[in-house]
PDB file of C-alpha atoms and ligand atoms in Angstrom:
ATOM      1  CA  MET A  26     -30.520   5.426 100.120  1.00  0.00           C
ATOM      2  CA  GLU A  27     -27.899   7.237  98.108  1.00  0.00           C
ATOM      3  CA  ALA A  28     -25.785   4.366  96.887  1.00  0.00           C
ATOM      4  CA  THR A  29     -24.569   4.519  93.291  1.00  0.00           C
ATOM      5  CA  THR A  30     -23.760   0.847  93.033  1.00  0.00           C
ATOM      6  CA  ILE A  31     -24.519  -2.343  94.774  1.00  0.00           C
ATOM      7  CA  THR A  32     -22.485  -4.910  96.757  1.00  0.00           C
ATOM      8  CA  ASP A  33     -21.877  -8.478  95.531  1.00  0.00           C
ATOM      9  CA  GLN A  34     -24.385  -9.705  98.097  1.00  0.00           C
ATOM     10  CA  GLU A  35     -27.141  -7.239  97.032  1.00  0.00           C
ATOM     11  CA  ALA A  36     -26.468  -8.200  93.358  1.00  0.00           C
ATOM     12  CA  SER A  37     -26.806 -11.899  94.209  1.00  0.00           C
ATOM     13  CA  ALA A  38     -30.048 -11.335  96.119  1.00  0.00           C
ATOM     14  CA  LEU A  39     -31.469  -9.188  93.276  1.00  0.00           C
ATOM     15  CA  LEU A  40     -30.726 -11.846  90.727  1.00  0.00           C
ATOM     16  CA  ASP A  41     -32.347 -14.613  92.845  1.00  0.00           C
ATOM     17  CA  ARG A  42     -35.415 -12.383  93.078  1.00  0.00           C
ATOM     18  CA  ALA A  43     -35.481 -11.827  89.273  1.00  0.00           C
ATOM     19  CA  GLU A  44     -35.384 -15.627  88.722  1.00  0.00           C
ATOM     20  CA  ALA A  45     -38.311 -16.075  91.033  1.00  0.00           C
ATOM     21  CA  VAL A  46     -40.265 -13.255  89.430  1.00  0.00           C
ATOM     22  CA  ALA A  47     -39.718 -14.884  86.026  1.00  0.00           C
ATOM     23  CA  GLU A  48     -42.155 -17.641  86.967  1.00  0.00           C
ATOM     24  CA  ARG A  49     -44.972 -15.056  86.653  1.00  0.00           C
ATOM     25  CA  ALA A  50     -44.162 -14.193  83.052  1.00  0.00           C
ATOM     26  CA  TYR A  51     -46.779 -14.535  80.356  1.00  0.00           C
ATOM     27  CA  ALA A  52     -44.859 -16.244  77.577  1.00  0.00           C
ATOM     28  CA  PRO A  53     -47.165 -18.821  75.968  1.00  0.00           C
ATOM     29  CA  TYR A  54     -45.644 -18.296  72.469  1.00  0.00           C
ATOM     30  CA  SER A  55     -41.854 -18.475  73.105  1.00  0.00           C
ATOM     31  CA  GLY A  56     -41.990 -20.453  76.341  1.00  0.00           C
ATOM     32  CA  PHE A  57     -39.115 -18.238  77.445  1.00  0.00           C
ATOM     33  CA  LYS A  58     -39.935 -16.637  80.781  1.00  0.00           C
ATOM     34  CA  VAL A  59     -38.020 -13.585  81.957  1.00  0.00           C
ATOM     35  CA  GLY A  60     -38.043 -11.662  85.145  1.00  0.00           C
ATOM     36  CA  ALA A  61     -36.511  -8.293  86.049  1.00  0.00           C
ATOM     37  CA  VAL A  62     -36.112  -6.490  89.324  1.00  0.00           C
ATOM     38  CA  LEU A  63     -35.219  -2.838  89.337  1.00  0.00           C
ATOM     39  CA  LEU A  64     -33.627  -1.206  92.338  1.00  0.00           C
ATOM     40  CA  ALA A  65     -34.356   2.603  92.462  1.00  0.00           C
ATOM     41  CA  ALA A  66     -32.149   5.166  94.246  1.00  0.00           C
ATOM     42  CA  ASP A  67     -34.679   5.586  97.056  1.00  0.00           C
ATOM     43  CA  GLY A  68     -34.547   1.888  97.887  1.00  0.00           C
ATOM     44  CA  SER A  69     -37.788   0.957  96.072  1.00  0.00           C
ATOM     45  CA  PHE A  70     -38.003  -2.240  93.990  1.00  0.00           C
ATOM     46  CA  PHE A  71     -39.997  -2.656  90.812  1.00  0.00           C
ATOM     47  CA  GLU A  72     -40.633  -6.042  89.227  1.00  0.00           C
ATOM     48  CA  GLY A  73     -41.393  -6.904  85.646  1.00  0.00           C
ATOM     49  CA  VAL A  74     -41.956  -9.920  83.563  1.00  0.00           C
ATOM     50  CA  ASN A  75     -42.235 -10.392  79.754  1.00  0.00           C
ATOM     51  CA  ILE A  76     -45.738 -10.138  78.519  1.00  0.00           C
ATOM     52  CA  GLU A  77     -46.319 -11.729  75.137  1.00  0.00           C
ATOM     53  CA  ASN A  78     -49.199 -11.265  72.794  1.00  0.00           C
ATOM     54  CA  ALA A  79     -50.880 -13.177  69.921  1.00  0.00           C
ATOM     55  CA  ALA A  80     -49.850 -10.224  67.807  1.00  0.00           C
ATOM     56  CA  TYR A  81     -46.156 -11.014  68.410  1.00  0.00           C
ATOM     57  CA  GLY A  82     -44.883  -7.466  67.864  1.00  0.00           C
ATOM     58  CA  SER A  83     -46.991  -6.219  70.741  1.00  0.00           C
ATOM     59  CA  SER A  84     -44.982  -8.257  73.275  1.00  0.00           C
ATOM     60  CA  LEU A  85     -43.146  -6.522  75.991  1.00  0.00           C
ATOM     61  CA  CYS A  86     -39.784  -7.466  77.602  1.00  0.00           C
ATOM     62  CA  ALA A  87     -39.452  -7.913  81.378  1.00  0.00           C
ATOM     63  CA  GLU A  88     -36.958  -5.036  81.687  1.00  0.00           C
ATOM     64  CA  ARG A  89     -39.348  -2.565  80.016  1.00  0.00           C
ATOM     65  CA  ALA A  90     -42.256  -3.867  82.130  1.00  0.00           C
ATOM     66  CA  ALA A  91     -40.201  -3.125  85.220  1.00  0.00           C
ATOM     67  CA  VAL A  92     -39.292   0.353  83.955  1.00  0.00           C
ATOM     68  CA  ALA A  93     -42.928   1.091  83.141  1.00  0.00           C
ATOM     69  CA  GLY A  94     -43.878   0.334  86.748  1.00  0.00           C
ATOM     70  CA  ALA A  95     -41.138   2.539  88.163  1.00  0.00           C
ATOM     71  CA  ILE A  96     -41.837   5.490  85.859  1.00  0.00           C
ATOM     72  CA  SER A  97     -45.568   5.177  86.547  1.00  0.00           C
ATOM     73  CA  ALA A  98     -44.882   5.332  90.256  1.00  0.00           C
ATOM     74  CA  GLY A  99     -42.726   8.560  89.804  1.00  0.00           C
ATOM     75  CA  ASP A 100     -39.355   6.914  90.183  1.00  0.00           C
ATOM     76  CA  GLN A 101     -36.781   7.678  87.472  1.00  0.00           C
ATOM     77  CA  ASP A 102     -33.456   7.187  89.177  1.00  0.00           C
ATOM     78  CA  PHE A 103     -32.123   3.599  89.273  1.00  0.00           C
ATOM     79  CA  ILE A 104     -29.217   1.863  90.860  1.00  0.00           C
ATOM     80  CA  ALA A 105     -29.453  -1.564  89.291  1.00  0.00           C
ATOM     81  CA  ILE A 106     -31.646  -3.985  87.336  1.00  0.00           C
ATOM     82  CA  ALA A 107     -31.353  -7.751  87.623  1.00  0.00           C
ATOM     83  CA  VAL A 108     -32.593  -9.868  84.708  1.00  0.00           C
ATOM     84  CA  ALA A 109     -33.027 -13.602  84.742  1.00  0.00           C
ATOM     85  CA  ALA A 110     -34.746 -16.267  82.718  1.00  0.00           C
ATOM     86  CA  ALA A 111     -36.734 -18.931  84.577  1.00  0.00           C
ATOM     87  CA  GLY A 112     -34.717 -22.005  85.099  1.00  0.00           C
ATOM     88  CA  ASP A 113     -31.043 -21.524  84.333  1.00  0.00           C
ATOM     89  CA  GLY A 114     -31.255 -17.725  84.620  1.00  0.00           C
ATOM     90  CA  ASP A 115     -28.608 -16.670  82.167  1.00  0.00           C
ATOM     91  CA  ILE A 116     -29.743 -13.846  79.789  1.00  0.00           C
ATOM     92  CA  SER A 117     -28.487 -10.675  78.258  1.00  0.00           C
ATOM     93  CA  PRO A 118     -30.916  -7.813  77.604  1.00  0.00           C
ATOM     94  CA  CYS A 119     -31.964  -6.932  74.025  1.00  0.00           C
ATOM     95  CA  GLY A 120     -30.885  -3.720  72.370  1.00  0.00           C
ATOM     96  CA  ALA A 121     -34.246  -2.002  72.795  1.00  0.00           C
ATOM     97  CA  CYS A 122     -34.176  -2.552  76.553  1.00  0.00           C
ATOM     98  CA  ARG A 123     -30.629  -1.266  76.791  1.00  0.00           C
ATOM     99  CA  GLN A 124     -31.773   1.961  75.039  1.00  0.00           C
ATOM    100  CA  VAL A 125     -34.654   2.366  77.433  1.00  0.00           C
ATOM    101  CA  LEU A 126     -32.484   1.763  80.505  1.00  0.00           C
ATOM    102  CA  MET A 127     -29.964   4.321  79.184  1.00  0.00           C
ATOM    103  CA  GLU A 128     -32.631   6.923  78.986  1.00  0.00           C
ATOM    104  CA  PHE A 129     -32.932   7.125  82.757  1.00  0.00           C
ATOM    105  CA  SER A 130     -29.729   5.912  84.435  1.00  0.00           C
ATOM    106  CA  PRO A 131     -26.674   5.320  82.218  1.00  0.00           C
ATOM    107  CA  ASP A 132     -24.599   4.503  85.291  1.00  0.00           C
ATOM    108  CA  MET A 133     -26.992   1.854  86.618  1.00  0.00           C
ATOM    109  CA  ARG A 134     -25.733  -1.648  86.916  1.00  0.00           C
ATOM    110  CA  LEU A 135     -27.038  -4.587  85.067  1.00  0.00           C
ATOM    111  CA  VAL A 136     -26.930  -7.806  87.071  1.00  0.00           C
ATOM    112  CA  THR A 137     -27.179 -11.136  85.190  1.00  0.00           C
ATOM    113  CA  GLY A 138     -26.115 -14.689  85.762  1.00  0.00           C
ATOM    114  CA  GLY A 139     -23.089 -16.127  84.092  1.00  0.00           C
ATOM    115  CA  PRO A 140     -20.848 -19.183  84.065  1.00  0.00           C
ATOM    116  CA  GLY A 141     -18.715 -17.578  86.738  1.00  0.00           C
ATOM    117  CA  GLY A 142     -21.708 -16.654  88.942  1.00  0.00           C
ATOM    118  CA  VAL A 143     -23.122 -13.175  89.189  1.00  0.00           C
ATOM    119  CA  ARG A 144     -22.178 -10.628  86.580  1.00  0.00           C
ATOM    120  CA  VAL A 145     -22.408  -6.905  87.280  1.00  0.00           C
ATOM    121  CA  GLU A 146     -21.985  -4.438  84.412  1.00  0.00           C
ATOM    122  CA  LYS A 147     -22.622  -0.794  83.802  1.00  0.00           C
ATOM    123  CA  VAL A 148     -25.469  -0.238  81.345  1.00  0.00           C
ATOM    124  CA  SER A 149     -23.665   2.566  79.515  1.00  0.00           C
ATOM    125  CA  GLU A 150     -20.844   0.123  78.675  1.00  0.00           C
ATOM    126  CA  LEU A 151     -23.300  -2.257  77.116  1.00  0.00           C
ATOM    127  CA  LEU A 152     -24.737   0.286  74.614  1.00  0.00           C
ATOM    128  CA  PRO A 153     -21.975   2.369  72.918  1.00  0.00           C
ATOM    129  CA  ARG A 154     -23.293   5.417  71.115  1.00  0.00           C
ATOM    130  CA  PRO A 155     -27.028   5.220  72.176  1.00  0.00           C
ATOM    131  CA  PHE A 156     -29.568   7.275  70.364  1.00  0.00           C
ATOM    132  CA  HIS A 157     -30.000  10.803  71.716  1.00  0.00           C
ATOM    133  CA  LEU A 158     -32.350  13.448  70.445  1.00  0.00           C
TER     134      LEU A 158
HETATM  135  N1  THU B 222     -37.203 -11.093  76.492  1.00  0.00           N
HETATM  136  C1  THU B 222     -37.192 -10.328  77.619  1.00  0.00           C
HETATM  137  O1  THU B 222     -38.200 -10.216  78.350  1.00  0.00           O
HETATM  138  N2  THU B 222     -36.045  -9.684  77.888  1.00  0.00           N
HETATM  139  C2  THU B 222     -34.912  -9.747  77.164  1.00  0.00           C
HETATM  140  O2  THU B 222     -33.886  -9.105  77.548  1.00  0.00           O
HETATM  141  C3  THU B 222     -34.849 -10.513  75.999  1.00  0.00           C
HETATM  142  C4  THU B 222     -36.053 -11.235  75.598  1.00  0.00           C
HETATM  143  C5  THU B 222     -38.407 -11.803  76.091  1.00  0.00           C
HETATM  144  C6  THU B 222     -39.145 -11.329  74.979  1.00  0.00           C
HETATM  145  C7  THU B 222     -39.940 -12.577  74.552  1.00  0.00           C
HETATM  146  O3  THU B 222     -41.164 -12.535  75.313  1.00  0.00           O
HETATM  147  C8  THU B 222     -39.086 -13.725  75.009  1.00  0.00           C
HETATM  148  O4  THU B 222     -38.144 -13.143  75.881  1.00  0.00           O
HETATM  149  C9  THU B 222     -38.356 -14.482  73.923  1.00  0.00           C
HETATM  150  O5  THU B 222     -37.703 -13.577  73.094  1.00  0.00           O
END
């Protein structure tokens, strides 16, 4: 697959999947379960959930868990990532996750839920002036 973006239908399906994935999160401290589904340029999907820890600072966000799976599998080129919280599903990625997503695919789309339905945004527009070495 060589698509550089996704259709409304694909975005909606990706978001539904992220919401289902969120149920598998390990979030006993915050109680806030997050799921992420990453769509790679070759059509592969990588899922991630937040993984908290008793040493709070060692916790991992769902987005970065999904990226870790993709990079570990040799995939570095992404079309989109959907992020949802369990339940109502509306969430916006933290700054650290935006920086990590920017590292690989600045043009990738971020799919989240919103009052108006599914929201699709370009990651590069959500992190002006990212850090570069
Ligand atoms: N969290 C994510 O997994 N992704 C985000 O974009 C924001 C926050 C997690 C981290 C923590 O486990 C919980 O949500 C509450 O902050």
